[in-house]
Short mmCIF file of C-alpha atoms in Angstrom, two decimals:
data_model
loop_
_atom_site.label_atom_id
_atom_site.label_comp_id
_atom_site.label_asym_id
_atom_site.label_seq_id
_atom_site.Cartn_x
_atom_site.Cartn_y
_atom_site.Cartn_z
CA MET R 1 99.24 112.09 126.89
CA LYS R 2 102.68 112.76 128.33
CA THR R 3 104.29 111.07 125.37
CA LYS R 4 102.23 113.15 122.97
CA LYS R 5 103.31 116.38 124.70
CA LEU R 6 106.96 115.36 124.45
CA VAL R 7 106.56 114.72 120.72
CA ILE R 8 104.99 118.15 120.23
CA ILE R 9 107.75 119.88 122.22
CA ALA R 10 110.44 118.01 120.24
CA SER R 11 108.78 119.03 116.98
CA VAL R 12 108.66 122.69 118.02
CA ILE R 13 112.32 122.62 119.06
CA GLY R 14 113.19 120.98 115.74
CA MET R 15 111.32 123.67 113.80
CA ILE R 16 113.05 126.44 115.74
CA SER R 17 116.42 124.80 115.17
CA TRP R 18 115.72 124.41 111.43
CA SER R 19 114.55 128.02 111.21
CA CYS R 20 117.71 129.33 112.85
CA THR R 21 119.87 127.18 110.60
CA SER R 22 118.01 128.43 107.51
CA GLU R 23 118.36 132.09 108.47
CA ASN R 24 121.99 131.85 109.55
CA PRO R 25 123.56 129.04 107.53
CA THR R 26 127.20 128.21 108.00
CA GLY R 27 127.75 129.19 104.37
CA SER R 28 126.95 132.83 105.12
CA SER R 29 130.14 133.43 107.11
CA LEU R 30 132.40 136.25 106.03
CA GLN R 31 135.30 134.01 105.07
CA LEU R 32 133.13 131.61 103.10
CA SER R 33 131.43 134.48 101.29
CA LEU R 34 134.80 136.00 100.40
CA ASP R 35 136.07 132.66 99.12
CA GLN R 36 132.97 132.16 96.99
CA SER R 37 133.05 135.74 95.69
CA SER R 38 136.75 135.37 94.85
CA LYS R 39 135.96 132.28 92.76
CA THR R 40 133.13 134.11 91.01
CA LEU R 41 135.48 136.99 90.26
CA SER R 42 138.19 134.63 88.99
CA ASN R 43 135.71 132.95 86.63
CA ALA R 44 134.55 136.36 85.41
CA LEU R 45 138.13 137.46 84.73
CA THR R 46 138.79 134.26 82.77
CA ALA R 47 135.70 134.91 80.65
CA ILE R 48 136.80 138.52 80.10
CA THR R 49 140.45 137.88 79.27
CA THR R 50 139.63 135.10 76.79
CA SER R 51 137.03 137.20 74.96
CA PRO R 52 137.54 139.05 71.65
CA GLY R 53 136.87 142.28 73.54
CA TYR R 54 139.89 141.85 75.79
CA GLN R 55 142.11 141.30 72.77
CA VAL R 56 140.83 144.67 71.56
CA LEU R 57 141.56 146.34 74.90
CA ALA R 58 145.06 144.88 74.99
CA THR R 59 145.90 146.37 71.58
CA PRO R 60 148.85 148.80 71.80
CA SER R 61 148.45 152.51 71.29
CA VAL R 62 148.30 153.86 67.77
CA ALA R 63 150.58 156.87 67.30
CA VAL R 64 149.81 159.65 69.82
CA SER R 65 147.85 158.40 72.79
CA THR R 66 145.43 161.06 73.96
CA ALA R 67 142.94 163.28 72.24
CA SER R 68 144.52 166.35 73.82
CA LYS R 69 147.84 165.54 72.15
CA VAL R 70 146.51 164.42 68.80
CA PHE R 71 145.14 167.79 67.81
CA SER R 72 147.29 170.82 67.19
CA PRO R 73 146.43 173.37 69.89
CA VAL R 74 144.67 176.63 69.10
CA VAL R 75 146.44 179.73 70.41
CA ASP R 76 143.54 182.13 71.05
CA SER R 77 140.77 181.78 73.65
CA THR R 78 138.16 180.48 71.20
CA PHE R 79 136.91 176.95 71.68
CA ASN R 80 136.91 174.83 68.55
CA THR R 81 134.56 171.89 68.19
CA ILE R 82 134.55 168.71 66.15
CA LEU R 83 131.24 166.86 66.19
CA LEU R 84 130.24 163.46 64.88
CA SER R 85 128.25 165.22 62.15
CA ASP R 86 131.54 166.71 60.90
CA ILE R 87 133.20 163.32 60.36
CA VAL R 88 130.40 160.89 59.49
CA GLY R 89 131.04 158.53 56.62
CA GLU R 90 132.68 155.19 55.89
CA TYR R 91 136.47 155.03 55.63
CA GLU R 92 138.58 152.13 54.38
CA PHE R 93 142.30 151.59 54.77
CA ASN R 94 143.76 152.03 51.31
CA LYS R 95 145.70 148.81 50.84
CA ALA R 96 147.11 150.02 47.54
CA ASN R 97 148.71 153.21 48.89
CA THR R 98 152.33 153.77 47.88
CA TYR R 99 153.41 156.40 50.41
CA GLN R 100 156.96 155.60 51.47
CA ARG R 101 156.98 157.83 54.56
CA TRP R 102 154.53 157.78 57.47
CA LYS R 103 154.53 161.55 58.04
CA GLN R 104 151.56 162.07 55.77
CA PRO R 105 148.00 163.15 56.59
CA ILE R 106 146.24 160.04 57.79
CA THR R 107 143.52 160.55 55.20
CA ASN R 108 146.16 159.67 52.59
CA PHE R 109 146.09 156.14 54.03
CA PHE R 110 142.29 155.94 54.21
CA SER R 111 139.69 156.51 51.53
CA LYS R 112 136.13 157.62 52.12
CA THR R 113 134.09 154.93 50.42
CA ALA R 114 130.55 155.91 51.35
CA ASP R 115 128.45 158.56 53.04
CA ASN R 116 126.63 157.88 56.29
CA GLU R 117 124.15 160.21 57.94
CA SER R 118 124.71 159.25 61.56
CA LEU R 119 127.85 157.10 61.97
CA MET R 120 131.56 157.16 61.34
CA ILE R 121 132.76 153.71 60.30
CA VAL R 122 136.47 152.95 59.96
CA ARG R 123 137.73 149.67 58.49
CA LEU R 124 141.34 148.49 58.44
CA PRO R 125 143.29 145.22 58.65
CA GLU R 126 143.65 143.62 62.07
CA GLU R 127 147.36 143.21 61.32
CA LYS R 128 147.77 146.99 61.23
CA ILE R 129 146.13 147.34 64.64
CA LYS R 130 148.44 144.74 66.17
CA ARG R 131 151.50 146.48 64.68
CA PRO R 132 150.57 150.19 64.85
CA ASN R 133 153.79 151.49 63.27
CA SER R 134 153.08 149.46 60.14
CA LEU R 135 149.90 151.45 59.55
CA PHE R 136 151.90 154.33 58.09
CA MET R 137 154.53 152.30 56.23
CA TYR R 138 154.30 151.13 52.64
CA ASN R 139 154.36 147.37 52.15
CA PRO R 140 153.48 145.74 48.81
CA ALA R 141 152.02 142.78 50.76
CA ASP R 142 149.30 145.07 52.17
CA THR R 143 147.25 144.42 49.03
CA LEU R 144 146.66 140.90 50.35
CA LEU R 145 145.22 142.09 53.66
CA THR R 146 141.53 142.28 54.52
CA ASN R 147 139.91 145.29 56.20
CA ASN R 148 138.41 143.09 58.90
CA TYR R 149 138.79 145.38 61.93
CA VAL R 150 135.83 147.74 62.13
CA PHE R 151 134.94 150.34 64.70
CA THR R 152 131.77 152.35 64.44
CA LEU R 153 131.38 155.68 66.18
CA ASN R 154 127.88 156.64 67.29
CA LYS R 155 129.01 159.58 69.45
CA TYR R 156 131.82 162.09 69.05
CA ASP R 157 132.13 165.56 70.60
CA TYR R 158 135.46 167.27 71.05
CA LYS R 159 135.93 170.87 72.24
CA PHE R 160 139.48 172.09 72.63
CA ASN R 161 141.64 175.12 73.31
CA ARG R 162 145.31 175.35 74.20
CA VAL R 163 144.79 177.67 77.17
CA LEU R 164 141.37 176.65 78.47
CA GLY R 165 141.67 172.89 78.07
CA TRP R 166 139.42 170.32 76.38
CA ASP R 167 136.25 168.30 76.70
CA TYR R 168 136.10 164.98 74.85
CA THR R 169 133.39 162.32 74.45
CA MET R 170 133.25 159.31 72.17
CA ALA R 171 131.34 156.05 71.98
CA SER R 172 131.89 153.19 69.56
CA THR R 173 131.38 149.51 68.89
CA ILE R 174 134.14 147.20 67.67
CA ASN R 175 133.89 144.22 65.33
CA VAL R 176 136.83 141.97 64.46
CA LYS R 177 136.60 139.34 61.71
CA SER R 178 132.82 139.64 61.69
CA VAL R 179 132.64 139.02 65.45
CA ASP R 180 131.30 141.73 67.77
CA ALA R 181 133.97 142.44 70.40
CA GLY R 182 132.12 144.99 72.52
CA ALA R 183 131.36 148.66 73.01
CA LEU R 184 133.80 151.32 74.18
CA SER R 185 132.99 154.77 75.57
CA ILE R 186 135.45 157.42 76.73
CA GLN R 187 135.00 160.80 78.39
CA SER R 188 137.85 163.13 79.31
CA SER R 189 138.26 166.79 80.12
CA SER R 190 140.86 169.17 81.44
CA SER R 191 140.71 172.73 82.73
CA LYS R 192 142.54 174.87 85.25
CA GLU R 193 139.44 175.16 87.42
CA ALA R 194 138.19 171.56 87.38
CA GLY R 195 141.43 169.65 86.83
CA TYR R 196 141.64 166.47 84.80
CA LYS R 197 138.81 163.95 84.45
CA PHE R 198 138.81 160.63 82.65
CA ALA R 199 136.23 157.84 82.46
CA SER R 200 136.12 154.80 80.21
CA GLU R 201 133.79 151.84 79.93
CA PHE R 202 133.97 148.65 77.91
CA ALA R 203 130.93 146.41 77.60
CA PHE R 204 131.91 142.88 76.60
CA THR R 205 129.51 140.82 74.53
CA ASN R 206 129.47 138.04 77.17
CA GLY R 207 127.61 140.25 79.66
CA TYR R 208 130.53 141.68 81.63
CA THR R 209 131.30 145.39 81.83
CA THR R 210 134.38 147.18 83.14
CA LYS R 211 134.40 150.81 84.21
CA SER R 212 137.25 153.06 85.26
CA SER R 213 137.26 156.73 86.24
CA TYR R 214 139.76 159.19 87.62
CA THR R 215 139.51 162.85 88.57
CA THR R 216 141.97 165.34 90.02
CA GLY R 217 141.44 168.79 91.47
CA ASP R 218 140.62 169.67 95.09
CA THR R 219 138.69 166.40 95.30
CA ALA R 220 140.43 163.43 93.67
CA VAL R 221 138.44 160.28 93.00
CA SER R 222 139.42 156.97 91.41
CA VAL R 223 137.02 154.09 90.74
CA TYR R 224 137.55 150.61 89.29
CA ALA R 225 134.54 148.33 88.77
CA ILE R 226 133.62 145.03 87.12
CA TYR R 227 129.96 144.17 86.53
CA GLU R 228 128.18 140.97 85.60
CA GLY R 229 125.05 142.37 84.08
CA ALA R 230 123.83 144.93 86.63
CA LYS R 231 125.57 143.26 89.58
CA VAL R 232 128.87 144.57 90.92
CA ILE R 233 131.32 141.69 91.40
CA TYR R 234 134.33 143.92 92.08
CA GLU R 235 134.65 147.61 92.86
CA GLU R 236 137.32 149.74 94.49
CA SER R 237 137.05 153.47 95.07
CA PHE R 238 139.30 156.07 96.66
CA THR R 239 138.46 159.69 97.48
CA ALA R 240 140.94 162.30 98.71
CA ILE R 241 140.52 166.02 99.39
CA LYS R 242 142.88 168.95 99.30
CA THR R 243 142.24 172.11 101.34
CA ALA R 244 143.81 175.56 101.38
CA ALA R 245 145.44 174.73 104.71
CA ASP R 246 146.95 171.48 103.41
CA MET R 247 147.95 171.39 99.74
CA ARG R 248 148.42 167.62 99.76
CA HIS R 249 145.53 165.26 99.10
CA ARG R 250 144.29 163.50 102.22
CA GLU R 251 142.18 160.35 102.12
CA ARG R 252 138.50 160.95 102.82
CA GLU R 253 136.88 157.64 101.95
CA TYR R 254 137.94 154.22 100.73
CA ALA R 255 135.76 151.27 99.76
CA MET R 256 136.21 147.83 98.25
CA THR R 257 133.42 145.49 97.20
CA ILE R 258 133.91 141.81 96.34
CA GLY R 259 130.56 140.15 95.75
CA ASP R 260 128.43 140.50 98.91
CA VAL R 261 131.33 141.79 101.01
CA LYS R 262 132.08 145.49 101.33
CA ILE R 263 134.96 147.11 103.22
CA VAL R 264 134.64 150.82 104.05
CA ARG R 265 136.90 153.35 105.71
CA GLN R 266 135.74 156.96 106.13
CA LEU R 267 137.02 160.21 107.55
CA GLY R 268 135.79 160.80 111.10
CA PRO R 269 135.73 164.08 113.08
CA THR R 270 139.51 164.16 113.48
CA SER R 271 140.98 161.24 111.55
CA LEU R 272 140.17 158.16 109.47
CA ASP R 273 137.89 155.66 111.19
CA SER R 274 138.89 152.01 111.38
CA ALA R 275 137.84 150.05 108.32
CA LYS R 276 134.52 148.23 108.71
CA VAL R 277 133.37 145.04 106.99
CA TYR R 278 129.80 144.43 105.82
CA LEU R 279 128.30 141.16 104.58
CA THR R 280 125.13 141.71 102.55
CA GLY R 281 124.85 145.08 104.27
CA VAL R 282 125.27 143.74 107.82
CA LEU R 283 128.23 145.01 109.87
CA GLN R 284 130.57 142.20 110.95
CA THR R 285 131.46 143.33 114.47
CA THR R 286 134.02 140.61 115.21
CA ALA R 287 136.03 140.90 111.98
CA LYS R 288 138.99 143.25 111.72
CA VAL R 289 140.55 144.92 108.68
CA GLU R 290 144.06 146.34 108.63
CA VAL R 291 144.93 148.81 105.87
CA VAL R 292 148.56 148.78 104.77
CA ASP R 293 149.71 151.48 102.35
CA ILE R 294 152.55 150.52 100.03
CA ALA R 295 152.91 153.90 98.31
CA THR R 296 151.15 157.22 98.95
CA ALA R 297 153.35 159.66 97.08
CA ASP R 298 150.57 161.29 95.06
CA GLY R 299 147.75 160.50 97.50
CA THR R 300 145.18 160.47 94.70
CA ASP R 301 144.83 156.78 93.83
CA VAL R 302 145.90 154.73 96.84
CA SER R 303 144.27 151.40 95.97
CA VAL R 304 144.92 147.70 95.67
CA THR R 305 144.20 147.94 91.95
CA ALA R 306 146.91 150.59 91.56
CA HIS R 307 149.32 148.42 93.59
CA LYS R 308 149.56 151.05 96.34
CA ARG R 309 147.53 149.38 99.10
CA GLU R 310 147.00 146.02 100.77
CA LEU R 311 144.18 144.89 103.07
CA LYS R 312 144.50 142.26 105.79
CA ILE R 313 141.28 140.72 107.11
CA THR R 314 141.14 138.88 110.45
CA PHE R 315 138.13 136.57 110.71
CA ASP R 316 136.05 135.40 113.68
CA ASP R 317 138.26 132.39 114.32
CA GLY R 318 141.42 134.52 114.55
CA THR R 319 142.84 133.50 111.18
CA SER R 320 143.70 136.21 108.67
CA LYS R 321 144.30 136.67 104.97
CA THR R 322 145.26 139.58 102.76
CA ILE R 323 143.17 140.56 99.77
CA SER R 324 146.05 139.48 97.52
CA GLU R 325 146.01 136.03 99.14
CA LEU R 326 142.24 135.75 98.78
CA LEU R 327 142.20 136.83 95.14
CA GLY R 328 145.44 135.12 94.09
CA THR R 329 146.38 135.73 90.45
CA SER R 330 143.16 137.71 89.97
CA VAL R 331 144.86 140.77 91.51
CA GLU R 332 147.39 141.04 88.69
CA THR R 333 144.72 140.29 86.08
CA ILE R 334 142.58 143.12 87.46
CA ARG R 335 145.52 145.53 87.34
CA ASN R 336 146.32 144.66 83.73
CA LEU R 337 142.66 144.91 82.77
CA PHE R 338 142.29 148.44 84.12
CA ILE R 339 145.62 149.58 82.71
CA SER R 340 144.30 148.51 79.32
CA LEU R 341 140.95 150.20 79.94
CA ARG R 342 142.50 153.49 81.02
CA GLN R 343 144.82 153.43 78.01
CA SER R 344 142.21 152.35 75.48
CA TYR R 345 143.59 154.45 72.67
CA PHE R 346 143.50 151.85 69.92
CA ALA R 347 140.26 153.39 68.65
CA THR R 348 140.76 157.04 69.48
CA GLY R 349 144.30 157.24 68.06
CA ILE R 350 143.15 156.58 64.50
CA VAL R 351 139.72 158.19 64.70
CA ASP R 352 141.06 161.41 66.24
CA ARG R 353 143.69 161.82 63.55
CA ILE R 354 141.16 161.26 60.77
CA ALA R 355 138.81 163.72 62.49
CA TRP R 356 141.57 166.32 62.76
CA ASP R 357 142.52 165.99 59.07
CA ILE R 358 138.90 166.37 58.02
CA TYR R 359 138.51 169.38 60.34
CA MET R 360 141.64 171.06 58.96
CA LYS R 361 140.60 170.54 55.36
CA LYS R 362 137.26 172.19 56.09
#
């Protein structure tokens, strides 16, 4: 009987021990989770940067870079509007054009080949996209090129005025050599009251999505995010406020997410609280995060992504690593990715100029 009781007690202890191990496995530690999330992020970045979509994002700017600069400003206080319905149709790069100078209306280099009730489709050679200046230069060899770079606009709304600012929205899909590269959407606006706002998103065909946004004004916000499906695998956000008493932007909240780990620093009653670390939503009370600012001149985008901030994490065992050390080469890849996303003018540069020429002729 005594032996039987000992067996039962040992079994119970074993079950309790197994239960505790299952609920709190060694693999759930902060450092291990960060290491695993960093590898996941690195693999995602490799998939992104080797995709046709990234080659599209990395394309240099075509002519003037922003919608606000492409269009000639209107002097009076009336808002002018160009809608998708004003520019629908299919346009092909005219490979047989003989214009010797580039300072021509862009519609001289493109021909409308078909009507379309709901889309604007622009086709041109990939070679012209890779070498933007060649788009407006005559070359007899152009007749041998194929219009294999296609972007299709399904949304376009542009309101503009020289004094009052602008409001711009576009959405398109891109296809290169009969391969879908992804979908791009851009929103931007500017006014004296609300300041400048910009947001862009690129959905890659392999399931990853990158999003970037930036706003100025009394409250400045910058956000950089990478998604795998609906899951955030990387996100960094920075919020700063400006008051009448202090005309400079002061940090209000900062957050970085890498997989299941989130670092947050918020404004307390009198100053910024110490940064806190959460693992799957649970506060890690023994971990410490040190925030080191490299540059804070503008105070509106102080982030690791913008190369203006570094984070140093000290783990339970006393060892420490910076975010740059944890992410390795991924840090620079992330920076280049979001520079490309924020400057994604390869589509808008051509489309906006065609839209403006059509608008002026009407």
